[in-house]
Amino acid sequence: MKKLVRSRNDRKVSGVLGGLAQYTGIDAAMLRILFVILLLVTGFFPLVFVYLIWIMVVPNQEDVIRND
């Protein structure tokens, strides 16, 4: 079962988008481009708020115990 975690290897700021890319199978660069476009369109506040919450809620990859 896949777990949603913040990426340790594919990290630019905090690993949120890298972890989401690993979870969904979408290219991380495409997700980052989409995120920046949506930031500009929505006026920053909603996505920045969601990003900050995600940093607090989703654990780092090294903090998750794997049962593989």
N, CA, C, O and CB atoms as a CASP TS submission, in Angstrom:
PFRMAT TS
TARGET T0000
AUTHOR 0000-0000-0000
METHOD Language model
MODEL 1
PARENT N/A
ATOM      1  N   MET     1       0.832  -1.179   0.000  1.00  0.00           N
ATOM      2  CA  MET     1       0.000   0.000   0.000  1.00  0.00           C
ATOM      3  C   MET     1       0.879   1.245   0.000  1.00  0.00           C
ATOM      4  O   MET     1       1.809   1.361   0.798  1.00  0.00           O
ATOM      5  CB  MET     1      -0.947  -0.004   1.207  1.00  0.00           C
ATOM      6  N   LYS     2       0.578   2.165  -0.893  1.00  0.00           N
ATOM      7  CA  LYS     2       1.344   3.400  -0.980  1.00  0.00           C
ATOM      8  C   LYS     2       0.979   4.324   0.168  1.00  0.00           C
ATOM      9  O   LYS     2      -0.179   4.415   0.574  1.00  0.00           O
ATOM     10  CB  LYS     2       1.104   4.095  -2.325  1.00  0.00           C
ATOM     11  N   LYS     3       1.986   5.001   0.677  1.00  0.00           N
ATOM     12  CA  LYS     3       1.758   5.982   1.736  1.00  0.00           C
ATOM     13  C   LYS     3       2.144   7.356   1.218  1.00  0.00           C
ATOM     14  O   LYS     3       3.129   7.507   0.495  1.00  0.00           O
ATOM     15  CB  LYS     3       2.563   5.627   3.020  1.00  0.00           C
ATOM     16  N   LEU     4       1.367   8.344   1.593  1.00  0.00           N
ATOM     17  CA  LEU     4       1.646   9.718   1.215  1.00  0.00           C
ATOM     18  C   LEU     4       2.624  10.300   2.218  1.00  0.00           C
ATOM     19  O   LEU     4       2.294  10.475   3.392  1.00  0.00           O
ATOM     20  CB  LEU     4       0.345  10.561   1.147  1.00  0.00           C
ATOM     21  N   VAL     5       3.830  10.601   1.751  1.00  0.00           N
ATOM     22  CA  VAL     5       4.871  11.163   2.604  1.00  0.00           C
ATOM     23  C   VAL     5       5.552  12.302   1.864  1.00  0.00           C
ATOM     24  O   VAL     5       5.460  12.407   0.641  1.00  0.00           O
ATOM     25  CB  VAL     5       5.903  10.079   3.019  1.00  0.00           C
ATOM     26  N   ARG     6       6.236  13.154   2.618  1.00  0.00           N
ATOM     27  CA  ARG     6       7.047  14.202   1.992  1.00  0.00           C
ATOM     28  C   ARG     6       8.361  13.572   1.550  1.00  0.00           C
ATOM     29  O   ARG     6       9.023  12.885   2.328  1.00  0.00           O
ATOM     30  CB  ARG     6       7.298  15.409   2.976  1.00  0.00           C
ATOM     31  N   SER     7       8.725  13.806   0.321  1.00  0.00           N
ATOM     32  CA  SER     7       9.893  13.161  -0.267  1.00  0.00           C
ATOM     33  C   SER     7      11.187  13.627   0.381  1.00  0.00           C
ATOM     34  O   SER     7      11.349  14.798   0.722  1.00  0.00           O
ATOM     35  CB  SER     7       9.940  13.428  -1.754  1.00  0.00           C
ATOM     36  N   ARG     8      12.090  12.694   0.539  1.00  0.00           N
ATOM     37  CA  ARG     8      13.425  13.011   1.057  1.00  0.00           C
ATOM     38  C   ARG     8      14.387  13.298  -0.089  1.00  0.00           C
ATOM     39  O   ARG     8      15.301  14.108   0.057  1.00  0.00           O
ATOM     40  CB  ARG     8      13.962  11.855   1.926  1.00  0.00           C
ATOM     41  N   ASN     9      14.189  12.642  -1.223  1.00  0.00           N
ATOM     42  CA  ASN     9      15.112  12.770  -2.343  1.00  0.00           C
ATOM     43  C   ASN     9      14.686  13.817  -3.359  1.00  0.00           C
ATOM     44  O   ASN     9      15.531  14.509  -3.926  1.00  0.00           O
ATOM     45  CB  ASN     9      15.260  11.452  -3.026  1.00  0.00           C
ATOM     46  N   ASP    10      13.390  13.941  -3.596  1.00  0.00           N
ATOM     47  CA  ASP    10      12.871  14.863  -4.609  1.00  0.00           C
ATOM     48  C   ASP    10      12.304  16.086  -3.909  1.00  0.00           C
ATOM     49  O   ASP    10      11.093  16.307  -3.906  1.00  0.00           O
ATOM     50  CB  ASP    10      11.785  14.179  -5.500  1.00  0.00           C
ATOM     51  N   ARG    11      13.184  16.873  -3.318  1.00  0.00           N
ATOM     52  CA  ARG    11      12.787  17.974  -2.457  1.00  0.00           C
ATOM     53  C   ARG    11      13.378  19.282  -2.979  1.00  0.00           C
ATOM     54  O   ARG    11      14.574  19.370  -3.257  1.00  0.00           O
ATOM     55  CB  ARG    11      13.234  17.718  -1.005  1.00  0.00           C
ATOM     56  N   LYS    12      12.517  20.299  -3.109  1.00  0.00           N
ATOM     57  CA  LYS    12      12.987  21.641  -3.440  1.00  0.00           C
ATOM     58  C   LYS    12      12.840  22.551  -2.228  1.00  0.00           C
ATOM     59  O   LYS    12      13.775  23.271  -1.876  1.00  0.00           O
ATOM     60  CB  LYS    12      12.209  22.215  -4.648  1.00  0.00           C
ATOM     61  N   VAL    13      11.673  22.525  -1.586  1.00  0.00           N
ATOM     62  CA  VAL    13      11.449  23.322  -0.381  1.00  0.00           C
ATOM     63  C   VAL    13      11.286  22.395   0.821  1.00  0.00           C
ATOM     64  O   VAL    13      12.135  22.366   1.712  1.00  0.00           O
ATOM     65  CB  VAL    13      10.201  24.235  -0.544  1.00  0.00           C
ATOM     66  N   SER    14      10.198  21.645   0.838  1.00  0.00           N
ATOM     67  CA  SER    14       9.969  20.758   1.983  1.00  0.00           C
ATOM     68  C   SER    14       9.608  19.339   1.567  1.00  0.00           C
ATOM     69  O   SER    14       9.360  18.496   2.429  1.00  0.00           O
ATOM     70  CB  SER    14       8.872  21.318   2.856  1.00  0.00           C
ATOM     71  N   GLY    15       9.572  19.058   0.287  1.00  0.00           N
ATOM     72  CA  GLY    15       9.284  17.715  -0.190  1.00  0.00           C
ATOM     73  C   GLY    15       7.817  17.410  -0.405  1.00  0.00           C
ATOM     74  O   GLY    15       7.462  16.275  -0.727  1.00  0.00           O
ATOM     75  N   VAL    16       6.952  18.406  -0.233  1.00  0.00           N
ATOM     76  CA  VAL    16       5.518  18.191  -0.373  1.00  0.00           C
ATOM     77  C   VAL    16       5.166  17.783  -1.804  1.00  0.00           C
ATOM     78  O   VAL    16       4.512  16.759  -2.008  1.00  0.00           O
ATOM     79  CB  VAL    16       4.747  19.457   0.023  1.00  0.00           C
ATOM     80  N   LEU    17       5.580  18.551  -2.776  1.00  0.00           N
ATOM     81  CA  LEU    17       5.233  18.241  -4.168  1.00  0.00           C
ATOM     82  C   LEU    17       5.988  17.022  -4.678  1.00  0.00           C
ATOM     83  O   LEU    17       5.465  16.283  -5.512  1.00  0.00           O
ATOM     84  CB  LEU    17       5.525  19.438  -5.066  1.00  0.00           C
ATOM     85  N   GLY    18       7.192  16.800  -4.200  1.00  0.00           N
ATOM     86  CA  GLY    18       7.930  15.599  -4.572  1.00  0.00           C
ATOM     87  C   GLY    18       7.247  14.350  -4.058  1.00  0.00           C
ATOM     88  O   GLY    18       7.174  13.345  -4.765  1.00  0.00           O
ATOM     89  N   GLY    19       6.746  14.401  -2.833  1.00  0.00           N
ATOM     90  CA  GLY    19       6.017  13.271  -2.261  1.00  0.00           C
ATOM     91  C   GLY    19       4.697  13.028  -2.964  1.00  0.00           C
ATOM     92  O   GLY    19       4.307  11.881  -3.186  1.00  0.00           O
ATOM     93  N   LEU    20       4.004  14.110  -3.316  1.00  0.00           N
ATOM     94  CA  LEU    20       2.752  13.978  -4.050  1.00  0.00           C
ATOM     95  C   LEU    20       2.991  13.398  -5.437  1.00  0.00           C
ATOM     96  O   LEU    20       2.180  12.617  -5.936  1.00  0.00           O
ATOM     97  CB  LEU    20       2.053  15.333  -4.159  1.00  0.00           C
ATOM     98  N   ALA    21       4.095  13.774  -6.057  1.00  0.00           N
ATOM     99  CA  ALA    21       4.449  13.229  -7.374  1.00  0.00           C
ATOM    100  C   ALA    21       4.733  11.731  -7.279  1.00  0.00           C
ATOM    101  O   ALA    21       4.298  10.968  -8.141  1.00  0.00           O
ATOM    102  CB  ALA    21       5.676  13.967  -7.955  1.00  0.00           C
ATOM    103  N   GLN    22       5.444  11.308  -6.259  1.00  0.00           N
ATOM    104  CA  GLN    22       5.711   9.882  -6.072  1.00  0.00           C
ATOM    105  C   GLN    22       4.429   9.107  -5.815  1.00  0.00           C
ATOM    106  O   GLN    22       4.266   7.994  -6.314  1.00  0.00           O
ATOM    107  CB  GLN    22       6.685   9.670  -4.921  1.00  0.00           C
ATOM    108  N   TYR    23       3.530   9.677  -5.048  1.00  0.00           N
ATOM    109  CA  TYR    23       2.279   9.010  -4.696  1.00  0.00           C
ATOM    110  C   TYR    23       1.358   8.854  -5.902  1.00  0.00           C
ATOM    111  O   TYR    23       0.737   7.807  -6.083  1.00  0.00           O
ATOM    112  CB  TYR    23       1.565   9.782  -3.599  1.00  0.00           C
ATOM    113  N   THR    24       1.272   9.905  -6.732  1.00  0.00           N
ATOM    114  CA  THR    24       0.358   9.881  -7.875  1.00  0.00           C
ATOM    115  C   THR    24       0.990   9.336  -9.145  1.00  0.00           C
ATOM    116  O   THR    24       0.270   8.940 -10.062  1.00  0.00           O
ATOM    117  CB  THR    24      -0.158  11.259  -8.137  1.00  0.00           C
ATOM    118  N   GLY    25       2.310   9.306  -9.224  1.00  0.00           N
ATOM    119  CA  GLY    25       2.978   8.841 -10.427  1.00  0.00           C
ATOM    120  C   GLY    25       3.137   9.923 -11.482  1.00  0.00           C
ATOM    121  O   GLY    25       3.501   9.628 -12.620  1.00  0.00           O
ATOM    122  N   ILE    26       2.869  11.175 -11.119  1.00  0.00           N
ATOM    123  CA  ILE    26       3.026  12.307 -12.029  1.00  0.00           C
ATOM    124  C   ILE    26       4.439  12.848 -11.885  1.00  0.00           C
ATOM    125  O   ILE    26       5.018  12.792 -10.800  1.00  0.00           O
ATOM    126  CB  ILE    26       1.969  13.421 -11.742  1.00  0.00           C
ATOM    127  N   ASP    27       4.996  13.369 -12.965  1.00  0.00           N
ATOM    128  CA  ASP    27       6.329  13.956 -12.938  1.00  0.00           C
ATOM    129  C   ASP    27       6.356  15.143 -11.973  1.00  0.00           C
ATOM    130  O   ASP    27       5.468  15.994 -12.017  1.00  0.00           O
ATOM    131  CB  ASP    27       6.761  14.396 -14.356  1.00  0.00           C
ATOM    132  N   ALA    28       7.355  15.205 -11.116  1.00  0.00           N
ATOM    133  CA  ALA    28       7.450  16.254 -10.099  1.00  0.00           C
ATOM    134  C   ALA    28       7.599  17.639 -10.721  1.00  0.00           C
ATOM    135  O   ALA    28       7.054  18.610 -10.197  1.00  0.00           O
ATOM    136  CB  ALA    28       8.626  15.979  -9.172  1.00  0.00           C
ATOM    137  N   ALA    29       8.321  17.744 -11.822  1.00  0.00           N
ATOM    138  CA  ALA    29       8.487  19.039 -12.479  1.00  0.00           C
ATOM    139  C   ALA    29       7.149  19.568 -12.992  1.00  0.00           C
ATOM    140  O   ALA    29       6.868  20.762 -12.891  1.00  0.00           O
ATOM    141  CB  ALA    29       9.490  18.927 -13.635  1.00  0.00           C
ATOM    142  N   MET    30       6.331  18.681 -13.540  1.00  0.00           N
ATOM    143  CA  MET    30       5.015  19.095 -14.030  1.00  0.00           C
ATOM    144  C   MET    30       4.127  19.549 -12.870  1.00  0.00           C
ATOM    145  O   MET    30       3.391  20.528 -12.996  1.00  0.00           O
ATOM    146  CB  MET    30       4.337  17.942 -14.802  1.00  0.00           C
ATOM    147  N   LEU    31       4.195  18.854 -11.764  1.00  0.00           N
ATOM    148  CA  LEU    31       3.410  19.242 -10.596  1.00  0.00           C
ATOM    149  C   LEU    31       3.850  20.595 -10.057  1.00  0.00           C
ATOM    150  O   LEU    31       3.015  21.399  -9.644  1.00  0.00           O
ATOM    151  CB  LEU    31       3.525  18.185  -9.504  1.00  0.00           C
ATOM    152  N   ARG    32       5.147  20.852 -10.058  1.00  0.00           N
ATOM    153  CA  ARG    32       5.664  22.144  -9.586  1.00  0.00           C
ATOM    154  C   ARG    32       5.230  23.280 -10.506  1.00  0.00           C
ATOM    155  O   ARG    32       4.862  24.356 -10.034  1.00  0.00           O
ATOM    156  CB  ARG    32       7.197  22.106  -9.488  1.00  0.00           C
ATOM    157  N   ILE    33       5.273  23.046 -11.812  1.00  0.00           N
ATOM    158  CA  ILE    33       4.831  24.059 -12.768  1.00  0.00           C
ATOM    159  C   ILE    33       3.348  24.351 -12.581  1.00  0.00           C
ATOM    160  O   ILE    33       2.939  25.512 -12.569  1.00  0.00           O
ATOM    161  CB  ILE    33       5.109  23.602 -14.213  1.00  0.00           C
ATOM    162  N   LEU    34       2.549  23.312 -12.437  1.00  0.00           N
ATOM    163  CA  LEU    34       1.119  23.476 -12.210  1.00  0.00           C
ATOM    164  C   LEU    34       0.858  24.226 -10.908  1.00  0.00           C
ATOM    165  O   LEU    34      -0.031  25.076 -10.853  1.00  0.00           O
ATOM    166  CB  LEU    34       0.422  22.111 -12.184  1.00  0.00           C
ATOM    167  N   PHE    35       1.613  23.927  -9.877  1.00  0.00           N
ATOM    168  CA  PHE    35       1.459  24.594  -8.590  1.00  0.00           C
ATOM    169  C   PHE    35       1.743  26.088  -8.710  1.00  0.00           C
ATOM    170  O   PHE    35       0.997  26.904  -8.168  1.00  0.00           O
ATOM    171  CB  PHE    35       2.386  23.964  -7.551  1.00  0.00           C
ATOM    172  N   VAL    36       2.802  26.449  -9.408  1.00  0.00           N
ATOM    173  CA  VAL    36       3.153  27.865  -9.579  1.00  0.00           C
ATOM    174  C   VAL    36       2.077  28.587 -10.391  1.00  0.00           C
ATOM    175  O   VAL    36       1.698  29.710 -10.057  1.00  0.00           O
ATOM    176  CB  VAL    36       4.533  28.005 -10.273  1.00  0.00           C
ATOM    177  N   ILE    37       1.590  27.956 -11.444  1.00  0.00           N
ATOM    178  CA  ILE    37       0.522  28.566 -12.246  1.00  0.00           C
ATOM    179  C   ILE    37      -0.719  28.781 -11.389  1.00  0.00           C
ATOM    180  O   ILE    37      -1.333  29.847 -11.436  1.00  0.00           O
ATOM    181  CB  ILE    37       0.182  27.683 -13.472  1.00  0.00           C
ATOM    182  N   LEU    38      -1.089  27.771 -10.609  1.00  0.00           N
ATOM    183  CA  LEU    38      -2.254  27.910  -9.739  1.00  0.00           C
ATOM    184  C   LEU    38      -2.025  28.954  -8.647  1.00  0.00           C
ATOM    185  O   LEU    38      -2.968  29.633  -8.239  1.00  0.00           O
ATOM    186  CB  LEU    38      -2.600  26.567  -9.107  1.00  0.00           C
ATOM    187  N   LEU    39      -0.796  29.093  -8.170  1.00  0.00           N
ATOM    188  CA  LEU    39      -0.481  30.146  -7.201  1.00  0.00           C
ATOM    189  C   LEU    39      -0.788  31.520  -7.788  1.00  0.00           C
ATOM    190  O   LEU    39      -1.394  32.365  -7.129  1.00  0.00           O
ATOM    191  CB  LEU    39       1.000  30.067  -6.773  1.00  0.00           C
ATOM    192  N   LEU    40      -0.368  31.732  -9.026  1.00  0.00           N
ATOM    193  CA  LEU    40      -0.583  33.023  -9.673  1.00  0.00           C
ATOM    194  C   LEU    40      -2.066  33.267  -9.944  1.00  0.00           C
ATOM    195  O   LEU    40      -2.547  34.389  -9.785  1.00  0.00           O
ATOM    196  CB  LEU    40       0.207  33.099 -10.980  1.00  0.00           C
ATOM    197  N   VAL    41      -2.782  32.243 -10.343  1.00  0.00           N
ATOM    198  CA  VAL    41      -4.195  32.386 -10.685  1.00  0.00           C
ATOM    199  C   VAL    41      -5.055  32.624  -9.444  1.00  0.00           C
ATOM    200  O   VAL    41      -5.983  33.433  -9.485  1.00  0.00           O
ATOM    201  CB  VAL    41      -4.685  31.145 -11.426  1.00  0.00           C
ATOM    202  N   THR    42      -4.762  31.935  -8.348  1.00  0.00           N
ATOM    203  CA  THR    42      -5.605  32.028  -7.158  1.00  0.00           C
ATOM    204  C   THR    42      -5.219  33.163  -6.221  1.00  0.00           C
ATOM    205  O   THR    42      -5.905  33.394  -5.225  1.00  0.00           O
ATOM    206  CB  THR    42      -5.555  30.738  -6.410  1.00  0.00           C
ATOM    207  N   GLY    43      -4.157  33.863  -6.510  1.00  0.00           N
ATOM    208  CA  GLY    43      -3.752  34.964  -5.642  1.00  0.00           C
ATOM    209  C   GLY    43      -2.964  34.527  -4.422  1.00  0.00           C
ATOM    210  O   GLY    43      -3.028  35.181  -3.381  1.00  0.00           O
ATOM    211  N   PHE    44      -2.236  33.453  -4.529  1.00  0.00           N
ATOM    212  CA  PHE    44      -1.297  32.951  -3.521  1.00  0.00           C
ATOM    213  C   PHE    44      -1.932  32.354  -2.271  1.00  0.00           C
ATOM    214  O   PHE    44      -1.571  31.239  -1.892  1.00  0.00           O
ATOM    215  CB  PHE    44      -0.406  34.045  -3.112  1.00  0.00           C
ATOM    216  N   PHE    45      -2.861  33.046  -1.615  1.00  0.00           N
ATOM    217  CA  PHE    45      -3.314  32.649  -0.284  1.00  0.00           C
ATOM    218  C   PHE    45      -3.823  31.211  -0.177  1.00  0.00           C
ATOM    219  O   PHE    45      -3.343  30.485   0.694  1.00  0.00           O
ATOM    220  CB  PHE    45      -4.388  33.566   0.151  1.00  0.00           C
ATOM    221  N   PRO    46      -4.760  30.755  -1.004  1.00  0.00           N
ATOM    222  CA  PRO    46      -5.297  29.408  -0.753  1.00  0.00           C
ATOM    223  C   PRO    46      -4.245  28.303  -0.842  1.00  0.00           C
ATOM    224  O   PRO    46      -4.194  27.424   0.018  1.00  0.00           O
ATOM    225  CB  PRO    46      -6.402  29.114  -1.735  1.00  0.00           C
ATOM    226  N   LEU    47      -3.418  28.345  -1.862  1.00  0.00           N
ATOM    227  CA  LEU    47      -2.435  27.274  -2.030  1.00  0.00           C
ATOM    228  C   LEU    47      -1.294  27.366  -1.030  1.00  0.00           C
ATOM    229  O   LEU    47      -0.777  26.337  -0.596  1.00  0.00           O
ATOM    230  CB  LEU    47      -1.879  27.300  -3.432  1.00  0.00           C
ATOM    231  N   VAL    48      -0.896  28.553  -0.662  1.00  0.00           N
ATOM    232  CA  VAL    48       0.145  28.693   0.354  1.00  0.00           C
ATOM    233  C   VAL    48      -0.368  28.149   1.684  1.00  0.00           C
ATOM    234  O   VAL    48       0.370  27.484   2.410  1.00  0.00           O
ATOM    235  CB  VAL    48       0.583  30.177   0.499  1.00  0.00           C
ATOM    236  N   PHE    49      -1.620  28.428   2.000  1.00  0.00           N
ATOM    237  CA  PHE    49      -2.242  27.914   3.221  1.00  0.00           C
ATOM    238  C   PHE    49      -2.279  26.383   3.210  1.00  0.00           C
ATOM    239  O   PHE    49      -1.923  25.749   4.203  1.00  0.00           O
ATOM    240  CB  PHE    49      -3.669  28.480   3.377  1.00  0.00           C
ATOM    241  N   VAL    50      -2.703  25.793   2.100  1.00  0.00           N
ATOM    242  CA  VAL    50      -2.767  24.335   1.970  1.00  0.00           C
ATOM    243  C   VAL    50      -1.358  23.736   2.056  1.00  0.00           C
ATOM    244  O   VAL    50      -1.163  22.705   2.700  1.00  0.00           O
ATOM    245  CB  VAL    50      -3.446  23.935   0.630  1.00  0.00           C
ATOM    246  N   TYR    51      -0.382  24.373   1.412  1.00  0.00           N
ATOM    247  CA  TYR    51       0.997  23.894   1.429  1.00  0.00           C
ATOM    248  C   TYR    51       1.547  23.869   2.858  1.00  0.00           C
ATOM    249  O   TYR    51       2.188  22.900   3.265  1.00  0.00           O
ATOM    250  CB  TYR    51       1.880  24.779   0.533  1.00  0.00           C
ATOM    251  N   LEU    52       1.294  24.936   3.613  1.00  0.00           N
ATOM    252  CA  LEU    52       1.786  24.997   4.992  1.00  0.00           C
ATOM    253  C   LEU    52       1.118  23.948   5.875  1.00  0.00           C
ATOM    254  O   LEU    52       1.775  23.345   6.723  1.00  0.00           O
ATOM    255  CB  LEU    52       1.552  26.389   5.574  1.00  0.00           C
ATOM    256  N   ILE    53      -0.173  23.728   5.687  1.00  0.00           N
ATOM    257  CA  ILE    53      -0.860  22.677   6.437  1.00  0.00           C
ATOM    258  C   ILE    53      -0.283  21.319   6.071  1.00  0.00           C
ATOM    259  O   ILE    53      -0.077  20.473   6.941  1.00  0.00           O
ATOM    260  CB  ILE    53      -2.380  22.709   6.164  1.00  0.00           C
ATOM    261  N   TRP    54      -0.021  21.107   4.780  1.00  0.00           N
ATOM    262  CA  TRP    54       0.513  19.834   4.315  1.00  0.00           C
ATOM    263  C   TRP    54       1.879  19.553   4.952  1.00  0.00           C
ATOM    264  O   TRP    54       2.183  18.411   5.297  1.00  0.00           O
ATOM    265  CB  TRP    54       0.627  19.832   2.782  1.00  0.00           C
ATOM    266  N   ILE    55       2.690  20.587   5.105  1.00  0.00           N
ATOM    267  CA  ILE    55       3.998  20.425   5.746  1.00  0.00           C
ATOM    268  C   ILE    55       3.831  19.913   7.175  1.00  0.00           C
ATOM    269  O   ILE    55       4.615  19.085   7.640  1.00  0.00           O
ATOM    270  CB  ILE    55       4.774  21.760   5.743  1.00  0.00           C
ATOM    271  N   MET    56       2.805  20.410   7.870  1.00  0.00           N
ATOM    272  CA  MET    56       2.591  20.015   9.260  1.00  0.00           C
ATOM    273  C   MET    56       1.931  18.640   9.392  1.00  0.00           C
ATOM    274  O   MET    56       2.167  17.939  10.376  1.00  0.00           O
ATOM    275  CB  MET    56       1.742  21.052   9.958  1.00  0.00           C
ATOM    276  N   VAL    57       1.111  18.245   8.417  1.00  0.00           N
ATOM    277  CA  VAL    57       0.315  17.023   8.546  1.00  0.00           C
ATOM    278  C   VAL    57       1.003  15.793   7.952  1.00  0.00           C
ATOM    279  O   VAL    57       0.999  14.728   8.570  1.00  0.00           O
ATOM    280  CB  VAL    57      -1.024  17.217   7.880  1.00  0.00           C
ATOM    281  N   VAL    58       1.584  15.925   6.780  1.00  0.00           N
ATOM    282  CA  VAL    58       2.178  14.772   6.085  1.00  0.00           C
ATOM    283  C   VAL    58       3.585  14.529   6.630  1.00  0.00           C
ATOM    284  O   VAL    58       4.397  15.454   6.658  1.00  0.00           O
ATOM    285  CB  VAL    58       2.219  15.006   4.535  1.00  0.00           C
ATOM    286  N   PRO    59       3.887  13.306   7.063  1.00  0.00           N
ATOM    287  CA  PRO    59       5.200  13.025   7.660  1.00  0.00           C
ATOM    288  C   PRO    59       6.320  12.969   6.616  1.00  0.00           C
ATOM    289  O   PRO    59       6.079  12.729   5.433  1.00  0.00           O
ATOM    290  CB  PRO    59       5.150  11.706   8.423  1.00  0.00           C
ATOM    291  N   ASN    60       7.537  13.195   7.084  1.00  0.00           N
ATOM    292  CA  ASN    60       8.716  13.031   6.236  1.00  0.00           C
ATOM    293  C   ASN    60       8.903  11.562   5.900  1.00  0.00           C
ATOM    294  O   ASN    60       8.461  10.688   6.645  1.00  0.00           O
ATOM    295  CB  ASN    60       9.978  13.594   6.926  1.00  0.00           C
ATOM    296  N   GLN    61       9.549  11.296   4.795  1.00  0.00           N
ATOM    297  CA  GLN    61       9.768   9.920   4.348  1.00  0.00           C
ATOM    298  C   GLN    61      10.581   9.132   5.362  1.00  0.00           C
ATOM    299  O   GLN    61      10.298   7.954   5.579  1.00  0.00           O
ATOM    300  CB  GLN    61      10.471   9.905   2.997  1.00  0.00           C
ATOM    301  N   GLU    62      11.570   9.735   5.983  1.00  0.00           N
ATOM    302  CA  GLU    62      12.421   9.010   6.924  1.00  0.00           C
ATOM    303  C   GLU    62      11.716   8.771   8.273  1.00  0.00           C
ATOM    304  O   GLU    62      12.187   7.963   9.073  1.00  0.00           O
ATOM    305  CB  GLU    62      13.725   9.782   7.146  1.00  0.00           C
ATOM    306  N   ASP    63      10.605   9.459   8.530  1.00  0.00           N
ATOM    307  CA  ASP    63       9.878   9.268   9.781  1.00  0.00           C
ATOM    308  C   ASP    63       8.852   8.140   9.712  1.00  0.00           C
ATOM    309  O   ASP    63       8.278   7.765  10.735  1.00  0.00           O
ATOM    310  CB  ASP    63       9.189  10.545  10.164  1.00  0.00           C
ATOM    311  N   VAL    64       8.617   7.601   8.531  1.00  0.00           N
ATOM    312  CA  VAL    64       7.605   6.552   8.344  1.00  0.00           C
ATOM    313  C   VAL    64       8.278   5.179   8.402  1.00  0.00           C
ATOM    314  O   VAL    64       9.284   4.941   7.735  1.00  0.00           O
ATOM    315  CB  VAL    64       6.851   6.737   6.987  1.00  0.00           C
ATOM    316  N   ILE    65       7.711   4.288   9.203  1.00  0.00           N
ATOM    317  CA  ILE    65       8.234   2.926   9.323  1.00  0.00           C
ATOM    318  C   ILE    65       7.640   2.093   8.204  1.00  0.00           C
ATOM    319  O   ILE    65       6.419   1.998   8.079  1.00  0.00           O
ATOM    320  CB  ILE    65       7.906   2.303  10.721  1.00  0.00           C
ATOM    321  N   ARG    66       8.482   1.497   7.402  1.00  0.00           N
ATOM    322  CA  ARG    66       8.035   0.669   6.266  1.00  0.00           C
ATOM    323  C   ARG    66       7.842  -0.771   6.707  1.00  0.00           C
ATOM    324  O   ARG    66       8.630  -1.299   7.492  1.00  0.00           O
ATOM    325  CB  ARG    66       9.052   0.736   5.101  1.00  0.00           C
ATOM    326  N   ASN    67       6.807  -1.397   6.207  1.00  0.00           N
ATOM    327  CA  ASN    67       6.548  -2.821   6.463  1.00  0.00           C
ATOM    328  C   ASN    67       6.712  -3.635   5.201  1.00  0.00           C
ATOM    329  O   ASN    67       5.981  -4.604   4.996  1.00  0.00           O
ATOM    330  CB  ASN    67       5.145  -3.023   7.032  1.00  0.00           C
ATOM    331  N   ASP    68       7.650  -3.266   4.352  1.00  0.00           N
ATOM    332  CA  ASP    68       7.853  -3.953   3.066  1.00  0.00           C
ATOM    333  C   ASP    68       8.563  -5.263   3.237  1.00  0.00           C
ATOM    334  O   ASP    68       8.811  -5.963   2.256  1.00  0.00           O
ATOM    335  CB  ASP    68       8.635  -3.082   2.115  1.00  0.00           C
TER
END
